[in-house]
Amino acid sequence: MKNQTALITGASSGIGRALAFEFASHGWNLVLVARRGALLDQLATDLRAIHKVEVSTIAFDLTASNAARALHDEISSRNLSIDCLVNNAGRGHFGEFIEQSWQTDEETIHLNISVLTSLCHVFAPDMVKRRNGFILNIASIAGFVPGPKLAVYHASKAYVLSLSQALHAELSPYKVSVTASCPGPTESEFFEKAGTQKLKALSYLKLMPAETVAHQAYQAMMHRRPIVVHGLMNRLMAESPRLMPKSWVAPLLKTFMK
Ligand SMILES: NC(=O)c1ccc[n+]([C@@H]2O[C@H](COP(=O)([O-])OP(=O)(O)OC[C@H]3O[C@@H](n4cnc5c(N)ncnc54)[C@H](OP(=O)(O)O)[C@@H]3O)[C@@H](O)[C@H]2O)c1
């Protein structure tokens, strides 16, 4: 994808970092965004050396007010335009709902929902004007089921799944596709930051390498598929709730979240 530029949020670690390598390996130029600028700069140096692509970094807190517009303006001031928006930055917090502070939940809702939506708002119109573009939203298999002890996180990913599919239907006629990537448990900093160290179920799960998720997400996006669930086990986990009464799903999940 020579002369095409992808903006990847949350590129300093985990799936976002792996996506940066995946995109660069296909010749995309990159704009990388996260708060830890030193990690982004090191990543950019590595990508330029290995894949000979152009990489810009923007050390930026996406939860700052009017972040999407400010990011769009910063990118325009660098004479760059975005052909692909990858909404990857996200967070979750493990624990009983009533024990979480509202501030923690509000930050999750803001980053996972508001920031992702506002980035679609500011970058999609340029893609529609050019009659070409890709949006890749990193959702989760969490979006298919309610998740006791990760309630706000699961709900936020259900939003991402729903929004992505609706936008795909709206924007496809303009040759702009929206792909929702749904990883299951994946190697990254996510679980440590989410405070899931106490979650016993995690020790039974095999984590998927972030590189595998990135590769499959990229392929699905390039085929303009609206949704991809990564791996057979994750597809089973995503589909199995349909086979049981809705009222069983959350109580069943609760038994695993210990
Ligand atoms: N790991 C899993 O099992 C899993 C499964 C399904 C879906 N996902 C989703 O995958 C996405 C990536 O997560 P990950 O697993 O790769 O976790 P991660 O390693 O913690 O990566 C999260 C990324 O988001 C960035 N970020 C967080 N808050 C930010 C902010 N306010 N402003 C800018 N950047 C911010 C972080 O960078 P800085 O800290 O440098 O800002 C980091 O680069 C998330 O949307 C997550 O929900 C993960």
PDB file of C-alpha atoms and ligand atoms in Angstrom, residues 9-17 33-37 39-40 60-64 87-92 111-112 115 138-142 153 156-157 181-191 193 207 210 213, ligand 1:
ATOM      1  CA  THR A   9      -4.018   4.716  18.258  1.00  0.00           C
ATOM      2  CA  GLY A  10      -2.488   2.909  21.217  1.00  0.00           C
ATOM      3  CA  ALA A  11       0.588   1.850  19.243  1.00  0.00           C
ATOM      4  CA  SER A  12       3.020   1.884  22.180  1.00  0.00           C
ATOM      5  CA  SER A  13       2.264  -1.692  23.301  1.00  0.00           C
ATOM      6  CA  GLY A  14       0.331  -4.909  22.703  1.00  0.00           C
ATOM      7  CA  ILE A  15      -2.004  -5.220  19.729  1.00  0.00           C
ATOM      8  CA  GLY A  16      -1.412  -1.646  18.538  1.00  0.00           C
ATOM      9  CA  ARG A  17       2.345  -2.174  18.387  1.00  0.00           C
ATOM     10  CA  VAL A  33      -0.401   7.800  18.727  1.00  0.00           C
ATOM     11  CA  ALA A  34      -0.189   6.969  22.451  1.00  0.00           C
ATOM     12  CA  ARG A  35       0.869   8.759  25.635  1.00  0.00           C
ATOM     13  CA  ARG A  36       4.304   7.114  26.000  1.00  0.00           C
ATOM     14  CA  GLY A  37       6.230   9.059  23.378  1.00  0.00           C
ATOM     15  CA  LEU A  39       8.112   3.964  23.171  1.00  0.00           C
ATOM     16  CA  LEU A  40       6.544   5.375  19.995  1.00  0.00           C
ATOM     17  CA  PHE A  60      -0.871  12.450  23.012  1.00  0.00           C
ATOM     18  CA  ASP A  61      -3.521  11.687  25.640  1.00  0.00           C
ATOM     19  CA  LEU A  62      -6.630  10.777  23.667  1.00  0.00           C
ATOM     20  CA  THR A  63      -8.839  11.562  26.665  1.00  0.00           C
ATOM     21  CA  ALA A  64      -7.889  15.264  26.527  1.00  0.00           C
ATOM     22  CA  ASN A  87      -9.047   2.698  16.673  1.00  0.00           C
ATOM     23  CA  ASN A  88      -7.059   0.412  18.935  1.00  0.00           C
ATOM     24  CA  ALA A  89      -6.448   2.358  22.190  1.00  0.00           C
ATOM     25  CA  GLY A  90      -8.668   0.928  24.896  1.00  0.00           C
ATOM     26  CA  ARG A  91      -8.756  -0.047  28.528  1.00  0.00           C
ATOM     27  CA  GLY A  92     -10.749  -2.085  31.036  1.00  0.00           C
ATOM     28  CA  LEU A 111     -11.644   6.165  25.814  1.00  0.00           C
ATOM     29  CA  ASN A 112     -13.408   3.043  24.507  1.00  0.00           C
ATOM     30  CA  VAL A 115     -12.829   8.851  21.701  1.00  0.00           C
ATOM     31  CA  ILE A 138     -10.538  -3.095  17.821  1.00  0.00           C
ATOM     32  CA  ALA A 139     -13.590  -4.443  19.640  1.00  0.00           C
ATOM     33  CA  SER A 140     -13.408  -7.781  21.523  1.00  0.00           C
ATOM     34  CA  ILE A 141     -15.261 -11.043  21.971  1.00  0.00           C
ATOM     35  CA  ALA A 142     -16.319  -9.278  25.200  1.00  0.00           C
ATOM     36  CA  TYR A 153     -15.614  -2.958  29.545  1.00  0.00           C
ATOM     37  CA  SER A 156     -18.204  -0.616  25.852  1.00  0.00           C
ATOM     38  CA  LYS A 157     -17.115  -3.315  23.391  1.00  0.00           C
ATOM     39  CA  SER A 181     -11.817  -6.909  15.050  1.00  0.00           C
ATOM     40  CA  CYS A 182     -12.810  -9.173  17.937  1.00  0.00           C
ATOM     41  CA  PRO A 183      -9.810 -10.707  19.698  1.00  0.00           C
ATOM     42  CA  GLY A 184     -10.139 -12.999  22.674  1.00  0.00           C
ATOM     43  CA  PRO A 185      -7.512 -13.025  25.424  1.00  0.00           C
ATOM     44  CA  THR A 186      -4.312 -11.723  23.820  1.00  0.00           C
ATOM     45  CA  GLU A 187      -0.715 -11.127  24.950  1.00  0.00           C
ATOM     46  CA  SER A 188      -0.397  -7.441  25.858  1.00  0.00           C
ATOM     47  CA  GLU A 189      -0.270  -5.124  28.859  1.00  0.00           C
ATOM     48  CA  PHE A 190      -4.067  -5.166  29.061  1.00  0.00           C
ATOM     49  CA  PHE A 191      -4.576  -7.667  31.890  1.00  0.00           C
ATOM     50  CA  LYS A 193      -3.350  -2.697  33.717  1.00  0.00           C
ATOM     51  CA  LEU A 207      -3.337 -16.045  25.207  1.00  0.00           C
ATOM     52  CA  ALA A 210      -0.686  -9.953  19.452  1.00  0.00           C
ATOM     53  CA  VAL A 213      -4.430 -10.803  16.009  1.00  0.00           C
TER      54      VAL A 213
HETATM   55  N1  LIG B   1      -5.416  -8.045  25.341  1.00  0.00           N
HETATM   56  C1  LIG B   1      -6.595  -8.624  25.184  1.00  0.00           C
HETATM   57  O1  LIG B   1      -6.851  -9.733  25.694  1.00  0.00           O
HETATM   58  C2  LIG B   1      -7.659  -7.935  24.362  1.00  0.00           C
HETATM   59  C3  LIG B   1      -8.739  -8.707  23.920  1.00  0.00           C
HETATM   60  C4  LIG B   1      -9.726  -8.099  23.162  1.00  0.00           C
HETATM   61  C5  LIG B   1      -9.625  -6.762  22.832  1.00  0.00           C
HETATM   62  N2  LIG B   1      -8.571  -6.026  23.266  1.00  0.00           N
HETATM   63  C6  LIG B   1      -8.502  -4.603  22.897  1.00  0.00           C
HETATM   64  O2  LIG B   1      -7.305  -4.359  22.199  1.00  0.00           O
HETATM   65  C7  LIG B   1      -6.992  -2.975  22.275  1.00  0.00           C
HETATM   66  C8  LIG B   1      -5.504  -2.828  22.583  1.00  0.00           C
HETATM   67  O3  LIG B   1      -5.258  -3.290  23.894  1.00  0.00           O
HETATM   68  P1  LIG B   1      -4.013  -4.217  24.278  1.00  0.00           P
HETATM   69  O4  LIG B   1      -4.553  -5.530  24.682  1.00  0.00           O
HETATM   70  O5  LIG B   1      -2.988  -4.159  23.229  1.00  0.00           O
HETATM   71  O6  LIG B   1      -3.552  -3.492  25.627  1.00  0.00           O
HETATM   72  P2  LIG B   1      -2.319  -2.549  25.961  1.00  0.00           P
HETATM   73  O7  LIG B   1      -1.048  -3.261  25.711  1.00  0.00           O
HETATM   74  O8  LIG B   1      -2.609  -2.042  27.330  1.00  0.00           O
HETATM   75  O9  LIG B   1      -2.440  -1.351  24.905  1.00  0.00           O
HETATM   76  C9  LIG B   1      -3.302  -0.256  25.099  1.00  0.00           C
HETATM   77  C10 LIG B   1      -2.780   0.905  24.257  1.00  0.00           C
HETATM   78  O10 LIG B   1      -3.671   2.011  24.395  1.00  0.00           O
HETATM   79  C11 LIG B   1      -2.917   3.174  24.688  1.00  0.00           C
HETATM   80  N3  LIG B   1      -3.703   4.103  25.489  1.00  0.00           N
HETATM   81  C12 LIG B   1      -4.354   3.847  26.641  1.00  0.00           C
HETATM   82  N4  LIG B   1      -4.916   4.969  27.117  1.00  0.00           N
HETATM   83  C13 LIG B   1      -4.605   5.950  26.232  1.00  0.00           C
HETATM   84  C14 LIG B   1      -4.874   7.353  26.184  1.00  0.00           C
HETATM   85  N5  LIG B   1      -5.605   7.964  27.138  1.00  0.00           N
HETATM   86  N6  LIG B   1      -4.407   8.080  25.142  1.00  0.00           N
HETATM   87  C15 LIG B   1      -3.653   7.471  24.176  1.00  0.00           C
HETATM   88  N7  LIG B   1      -3.362   6.149  24.172  1.00  0.00           N
HETATM   89  C16 LIG B   1      -3.828   5.410  25.194  1.00  0.00           C
HETATM   90  C17 LIG B   1      -1.703   2.663  25.458  1.00  0.00           C
HETATM   91  O11 LIG B   1      -0.590   3.542  25.313  1.00  0.00           O
HETATM   92  P3  LIG B   1      -0.060   4.579  26.414  1.00  0.00           P
HETATM   93  O12 LIG B   1      -0.194   3.939  27.758  1.00  0.00           O
HETATM   94  O13 LIG B   1       1.367   4.787  25.977  1.00  0.00           O
HETATM   95  O14 LIG B   1      -0.909   5.791  26.244  1.00  0.00           O
HETATM   96  C18 LIG B   1      -1.403   1.366  24.709  1.00  0.00           C
HETATM   97  O15 LIG B   1      -0.615   1.641  23.574  1.00  0.00           O
HETATM   98  C19 LIG B   1      -7.917  -2.390  23.332  1.00  0.00           C
HETATM   99  O16 LIG B   1      -8.974  -1.707  22.695  1.00  0.00           O
HETATM  100  C20 LIG B   1      -8.448  -3.616  24.060  1.00  0.00           C
HETATM  101  O17 LIG B   1      -9.713  -3.402  24.619  1.00  0.00           O
HETATM  102  C21 LIG B   1      -7.569  -6.584  24.024  1.00  0.00           C
END
